Coordinates of C-alpha atoms and ligand atoms in Angstrom, one line a residue:
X1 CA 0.0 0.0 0.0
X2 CA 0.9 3.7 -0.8
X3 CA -0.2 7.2 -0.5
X4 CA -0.6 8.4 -4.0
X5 CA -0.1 11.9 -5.3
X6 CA -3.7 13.4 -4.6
X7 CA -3.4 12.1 -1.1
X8 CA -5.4 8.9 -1.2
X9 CA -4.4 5.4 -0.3
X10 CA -3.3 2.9 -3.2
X11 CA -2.6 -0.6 -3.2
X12 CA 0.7 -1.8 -4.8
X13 CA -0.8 -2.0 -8.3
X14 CA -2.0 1.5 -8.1
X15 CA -5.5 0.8 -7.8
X16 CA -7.2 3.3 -5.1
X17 CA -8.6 1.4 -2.4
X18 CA -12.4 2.4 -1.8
X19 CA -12.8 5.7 -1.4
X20 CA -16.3 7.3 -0.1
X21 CA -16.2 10.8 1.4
X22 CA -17.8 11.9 4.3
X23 CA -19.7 15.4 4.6
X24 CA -18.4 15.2 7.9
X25 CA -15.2 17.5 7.4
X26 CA -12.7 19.1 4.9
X27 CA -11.0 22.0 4.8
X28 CA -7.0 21.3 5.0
X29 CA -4.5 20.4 7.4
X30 CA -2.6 22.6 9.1
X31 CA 0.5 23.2 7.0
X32 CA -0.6 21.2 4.2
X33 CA 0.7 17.4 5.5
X34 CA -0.5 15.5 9.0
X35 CA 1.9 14.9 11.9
X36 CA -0.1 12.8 13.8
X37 CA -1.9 9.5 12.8
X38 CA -4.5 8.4 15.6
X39 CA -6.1 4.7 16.2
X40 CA -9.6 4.5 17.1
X41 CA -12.0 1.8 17.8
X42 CA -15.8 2.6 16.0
X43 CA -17.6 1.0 19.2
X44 CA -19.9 -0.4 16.6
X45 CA -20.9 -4.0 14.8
X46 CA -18.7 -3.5 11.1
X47 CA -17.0 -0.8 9.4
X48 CA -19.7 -0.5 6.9
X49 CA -22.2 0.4 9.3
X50 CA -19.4 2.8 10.6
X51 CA -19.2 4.1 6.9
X52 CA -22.6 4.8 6.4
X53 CA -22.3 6.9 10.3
X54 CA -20.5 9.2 9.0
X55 CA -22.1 9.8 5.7
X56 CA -24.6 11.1 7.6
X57 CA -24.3 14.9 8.6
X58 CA -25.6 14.1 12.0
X59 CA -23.1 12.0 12.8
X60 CA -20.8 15.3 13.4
X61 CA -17.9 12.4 13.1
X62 CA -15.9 10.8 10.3
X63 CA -12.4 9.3 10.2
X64 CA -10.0 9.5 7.2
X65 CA -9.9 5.7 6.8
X66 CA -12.4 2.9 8.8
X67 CA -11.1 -0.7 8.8
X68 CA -13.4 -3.3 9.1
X69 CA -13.2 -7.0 10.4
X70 CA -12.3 -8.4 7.1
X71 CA -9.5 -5.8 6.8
X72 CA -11.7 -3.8 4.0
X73 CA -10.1 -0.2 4.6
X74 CA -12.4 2.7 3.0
X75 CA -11.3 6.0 2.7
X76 CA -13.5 8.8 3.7
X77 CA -11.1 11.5 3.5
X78 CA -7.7 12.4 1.8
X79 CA -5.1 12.8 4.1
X80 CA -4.6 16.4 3.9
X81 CA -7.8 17.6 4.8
X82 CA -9.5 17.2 8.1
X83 CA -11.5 15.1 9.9
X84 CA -13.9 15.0 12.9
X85 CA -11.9 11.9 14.9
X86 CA -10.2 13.3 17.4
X87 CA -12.6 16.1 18.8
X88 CA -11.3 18.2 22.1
X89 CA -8.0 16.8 22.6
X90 CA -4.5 18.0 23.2
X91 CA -0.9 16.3 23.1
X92 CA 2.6 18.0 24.2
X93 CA 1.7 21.6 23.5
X94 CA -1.0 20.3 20.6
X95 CA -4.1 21.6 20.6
X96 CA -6.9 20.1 18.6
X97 CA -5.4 17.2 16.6
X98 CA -8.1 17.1 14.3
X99 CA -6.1 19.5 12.2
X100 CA -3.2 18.0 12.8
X101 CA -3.3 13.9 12.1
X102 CA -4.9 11.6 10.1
X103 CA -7.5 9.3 12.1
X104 CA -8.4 5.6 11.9
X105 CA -11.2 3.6 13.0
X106 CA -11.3 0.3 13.5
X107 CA -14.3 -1.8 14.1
X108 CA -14.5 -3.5 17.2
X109 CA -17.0 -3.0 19.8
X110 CA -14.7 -1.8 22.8
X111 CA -15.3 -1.9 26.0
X112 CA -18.1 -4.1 26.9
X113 CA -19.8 -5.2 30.0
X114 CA -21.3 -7.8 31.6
X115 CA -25.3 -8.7 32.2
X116 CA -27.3 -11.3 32.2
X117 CA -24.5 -14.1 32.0
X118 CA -22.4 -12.5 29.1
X119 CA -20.5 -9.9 27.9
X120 CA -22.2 -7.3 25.8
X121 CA -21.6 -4.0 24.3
X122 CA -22.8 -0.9 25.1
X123 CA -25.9 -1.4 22.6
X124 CA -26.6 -4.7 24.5
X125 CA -25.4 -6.9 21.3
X126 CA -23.6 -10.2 23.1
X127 CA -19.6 -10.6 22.3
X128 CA -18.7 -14.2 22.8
X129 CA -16.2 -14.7 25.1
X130 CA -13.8 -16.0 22.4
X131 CA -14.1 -12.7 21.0
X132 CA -12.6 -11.0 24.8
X133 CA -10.1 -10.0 26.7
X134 CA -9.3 -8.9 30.0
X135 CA -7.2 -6.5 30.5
X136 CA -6.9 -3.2 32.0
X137 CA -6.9 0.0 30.8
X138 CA -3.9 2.5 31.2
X139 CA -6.2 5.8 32.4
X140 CA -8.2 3.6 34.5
X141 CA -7.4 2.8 38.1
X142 CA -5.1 0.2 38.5
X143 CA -7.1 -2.3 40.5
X144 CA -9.6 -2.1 37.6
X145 CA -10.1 -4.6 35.1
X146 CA -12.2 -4.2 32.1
X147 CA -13.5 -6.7 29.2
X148 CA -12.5 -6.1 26.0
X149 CA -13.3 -7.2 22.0
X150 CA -10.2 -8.4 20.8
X151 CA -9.2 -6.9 17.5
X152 CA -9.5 -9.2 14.3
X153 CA -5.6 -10.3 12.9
X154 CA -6.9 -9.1 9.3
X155 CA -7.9 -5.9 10.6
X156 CA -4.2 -5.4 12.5
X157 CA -2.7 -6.1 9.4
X158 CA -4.5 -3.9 6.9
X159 CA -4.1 -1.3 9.7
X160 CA 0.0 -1.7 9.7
X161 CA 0.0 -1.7 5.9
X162 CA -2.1 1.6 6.1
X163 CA -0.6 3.6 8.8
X164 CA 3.6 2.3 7.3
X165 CA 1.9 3.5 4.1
X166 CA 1.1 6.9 6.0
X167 CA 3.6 7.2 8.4
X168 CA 6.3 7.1 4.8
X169 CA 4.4 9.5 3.0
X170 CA 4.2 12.2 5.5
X171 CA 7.6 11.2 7.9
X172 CA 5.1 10.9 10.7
X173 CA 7.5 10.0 14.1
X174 CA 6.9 7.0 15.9
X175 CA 6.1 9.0 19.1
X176 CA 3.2 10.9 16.8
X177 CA 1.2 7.8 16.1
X178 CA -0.7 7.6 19.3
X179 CA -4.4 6.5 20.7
X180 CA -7.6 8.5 21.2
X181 CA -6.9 7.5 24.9
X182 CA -3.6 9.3 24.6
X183 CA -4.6 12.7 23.6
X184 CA -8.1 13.1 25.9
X185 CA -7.8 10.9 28.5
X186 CA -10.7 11.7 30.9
X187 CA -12.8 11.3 27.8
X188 CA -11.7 8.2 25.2
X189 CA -10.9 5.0 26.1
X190 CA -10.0 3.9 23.0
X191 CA -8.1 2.0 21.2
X192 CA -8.1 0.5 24.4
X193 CA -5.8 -2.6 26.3
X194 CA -7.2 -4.7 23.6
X195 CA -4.9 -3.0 21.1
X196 CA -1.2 -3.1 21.8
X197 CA -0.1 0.2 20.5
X198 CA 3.9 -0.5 20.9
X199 CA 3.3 -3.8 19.3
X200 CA 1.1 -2.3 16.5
X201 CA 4.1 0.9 16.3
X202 CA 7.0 -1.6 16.1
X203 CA 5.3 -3.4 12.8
X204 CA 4.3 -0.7 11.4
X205 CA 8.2 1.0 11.9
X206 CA 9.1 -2.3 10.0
X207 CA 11.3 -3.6 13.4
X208 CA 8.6 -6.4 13.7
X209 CA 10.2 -9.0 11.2
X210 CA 13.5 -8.9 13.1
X211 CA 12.6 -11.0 15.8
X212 CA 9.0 -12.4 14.8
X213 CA 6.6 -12.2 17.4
X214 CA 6.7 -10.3 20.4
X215 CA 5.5 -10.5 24.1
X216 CA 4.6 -8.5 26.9
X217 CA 5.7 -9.4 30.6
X218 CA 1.8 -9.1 32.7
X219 CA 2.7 -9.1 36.4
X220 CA 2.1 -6.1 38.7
X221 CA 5.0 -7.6 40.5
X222 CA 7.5 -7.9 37.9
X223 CA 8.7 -11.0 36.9
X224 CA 12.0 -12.4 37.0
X225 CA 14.5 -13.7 34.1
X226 CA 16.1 -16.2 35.2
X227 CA 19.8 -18.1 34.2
X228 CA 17.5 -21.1 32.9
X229 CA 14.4 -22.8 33.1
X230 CA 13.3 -23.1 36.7
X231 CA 13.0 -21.6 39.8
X232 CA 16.2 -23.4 41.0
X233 CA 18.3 -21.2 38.2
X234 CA 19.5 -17.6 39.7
X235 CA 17.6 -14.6 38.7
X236 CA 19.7 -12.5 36.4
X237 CA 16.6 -9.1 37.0
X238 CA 13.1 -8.8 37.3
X239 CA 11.3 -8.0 34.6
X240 CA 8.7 -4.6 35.1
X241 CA 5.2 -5.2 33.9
X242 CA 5.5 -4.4 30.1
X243 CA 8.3 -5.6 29.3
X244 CA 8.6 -6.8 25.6
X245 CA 10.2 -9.7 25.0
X246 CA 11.0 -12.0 21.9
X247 CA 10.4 -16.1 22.7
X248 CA 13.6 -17.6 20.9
X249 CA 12.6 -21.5 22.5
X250 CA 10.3 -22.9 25.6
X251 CA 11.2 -25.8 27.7
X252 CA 7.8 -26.9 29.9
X253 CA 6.3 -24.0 30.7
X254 CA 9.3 -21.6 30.5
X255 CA 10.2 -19.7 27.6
X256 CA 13.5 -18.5 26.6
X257 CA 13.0 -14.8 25.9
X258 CA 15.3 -11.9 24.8
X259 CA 14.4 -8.4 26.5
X260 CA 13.7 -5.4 24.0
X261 CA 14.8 -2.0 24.7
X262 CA 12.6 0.7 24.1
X263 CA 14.4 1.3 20.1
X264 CA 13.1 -2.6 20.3
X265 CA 17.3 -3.9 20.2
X266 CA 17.9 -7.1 21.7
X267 CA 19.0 -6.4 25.7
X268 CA 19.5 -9.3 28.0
X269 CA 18.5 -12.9 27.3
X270 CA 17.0 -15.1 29.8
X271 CA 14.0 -17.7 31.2
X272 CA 10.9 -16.8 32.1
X273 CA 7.7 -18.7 32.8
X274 CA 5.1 -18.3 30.6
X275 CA 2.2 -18.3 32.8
X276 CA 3.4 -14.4 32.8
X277 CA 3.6 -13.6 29.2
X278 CA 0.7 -12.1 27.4
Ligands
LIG301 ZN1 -11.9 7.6 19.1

């Protein structure tokens, strides 16, 4: 995928992907070119019934590109005009990142809650539990833990392709493609736990296919990496919560990991049990 000359996103045989613009909008970006790209989640069913929102006027909302399930991406907007995604928001002296970043939206229902024996969505529509995670949210308190719909893998892929697409085009920073719940916090709570935003940043930076899949230490105790695989092996450090790891081998239930530094280089190498790994 690529962003072509008129600002619109192309697959790699030039064909424009589908492109249906919203009335919700317009009017160019500051200084031409966005600095920002945002993840959202729609909070809805599908991206077409996320597509049809924001062709209506009273939607007051749009997003430049809305991803759904499948991975079908439509544009609504090209990337140097504005849309309504981010609404009151601010980030690092930012004001107002609608006219300042391109937005995404994702389908996925969000955060969801639980009545009458099952997890449901804020329209009542049941998620089946294979569908949710647990997890908590960084803005919320920590003893809180919320259930989530988990994001589709076709929908994280068409996402990377987009956003490496963008993020090329424009020379959008790493530490500029951020979440809703980043830039208005007591507001958004989305992309959400669900959606592992370093994970999602390192693949879309292209660091991802260096060490294949990655892994995040969950223990609000920290966990400890240890000589080899038991508890009878020394601890070399403990692990904080977050930590990304690569697995490079398992034995039982521990996994030999390599710690990642935060420019994602390979740091120390160790054991750790897996039970701990997320
Ligand atoms: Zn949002």
């Amino acid at each position: 995928m690529k962003v072509n000359a008129t600002h619109r996103l192309v697959g790699n045989d030039n064909r424009q992907m589908a492109y249906d613009e919203t009335p919700n909008g317009g009017g160019g970006l500051y200084g031409g070119v966005p600095r920002f790209l945002i993840i959202h989640y729609t909070a809805g069913a599908s991206g077409s019934g996320t597509v049809s929102w924001f062709n209506n006027p009273a939607a007051k909302a749009s997003a430049h590109l809305v991803v759904d399930h499948n991975g079908a991406i439509t544009q609504m907007m090209s990337f140097d005009r504005i849309a309504w995604h981010a609404g009151r928001s601010s980030w690092k002296g930012v004001d107002g990142l609608n006219s300042h970043s391109v937005g995404i939206e994702i389908a996925n229902w969000g955060l969801l809650h639980g009545a009458h024996g099952a997890w449901r969505s804020w329209t009542g529509t049941i998620v089946p539990d294979s569908r949710v995670v647990l997890r908590r949210h960084k803005n919320f308190e920590p003893s809180r833990i919320n259930a989530w719909e988990i994001f589709d893998e076709d929908q994280i892929d068409a996402t990377v392709a987009a956003a490496a697409a963008i993020v090329s085009r424009y020379g959008i920073p790493e530490e500029n493609v951020l979440g809703h719940d980043d830039i208005a916090p007591i507001r958004k709570q989305d992309p959400g736990p669900a959606f592992d935003l370093n994970a999602f940043r390192a693949k879309v930076f292209g660091r991802a296919e260096d060490f294949g899949t990655t892994m995040r230490v969950h223990s609000a105790t920290g966990l400890n990496l240890r000589k080899g695989p038991g508890t009878t092996f020394a601890a070399i450090v403990s692990l904080p919560d977050g930590t990304l790891v690569a697995p490079m081998g398992s034995d039982g239930g521990w996994v030999e990991v390599t710690t990642l530094n935060a420019v994602g280089q390979h740091d120390k190498t160790g054991w750790v049990h897996g039970n701990w790994l997320v």
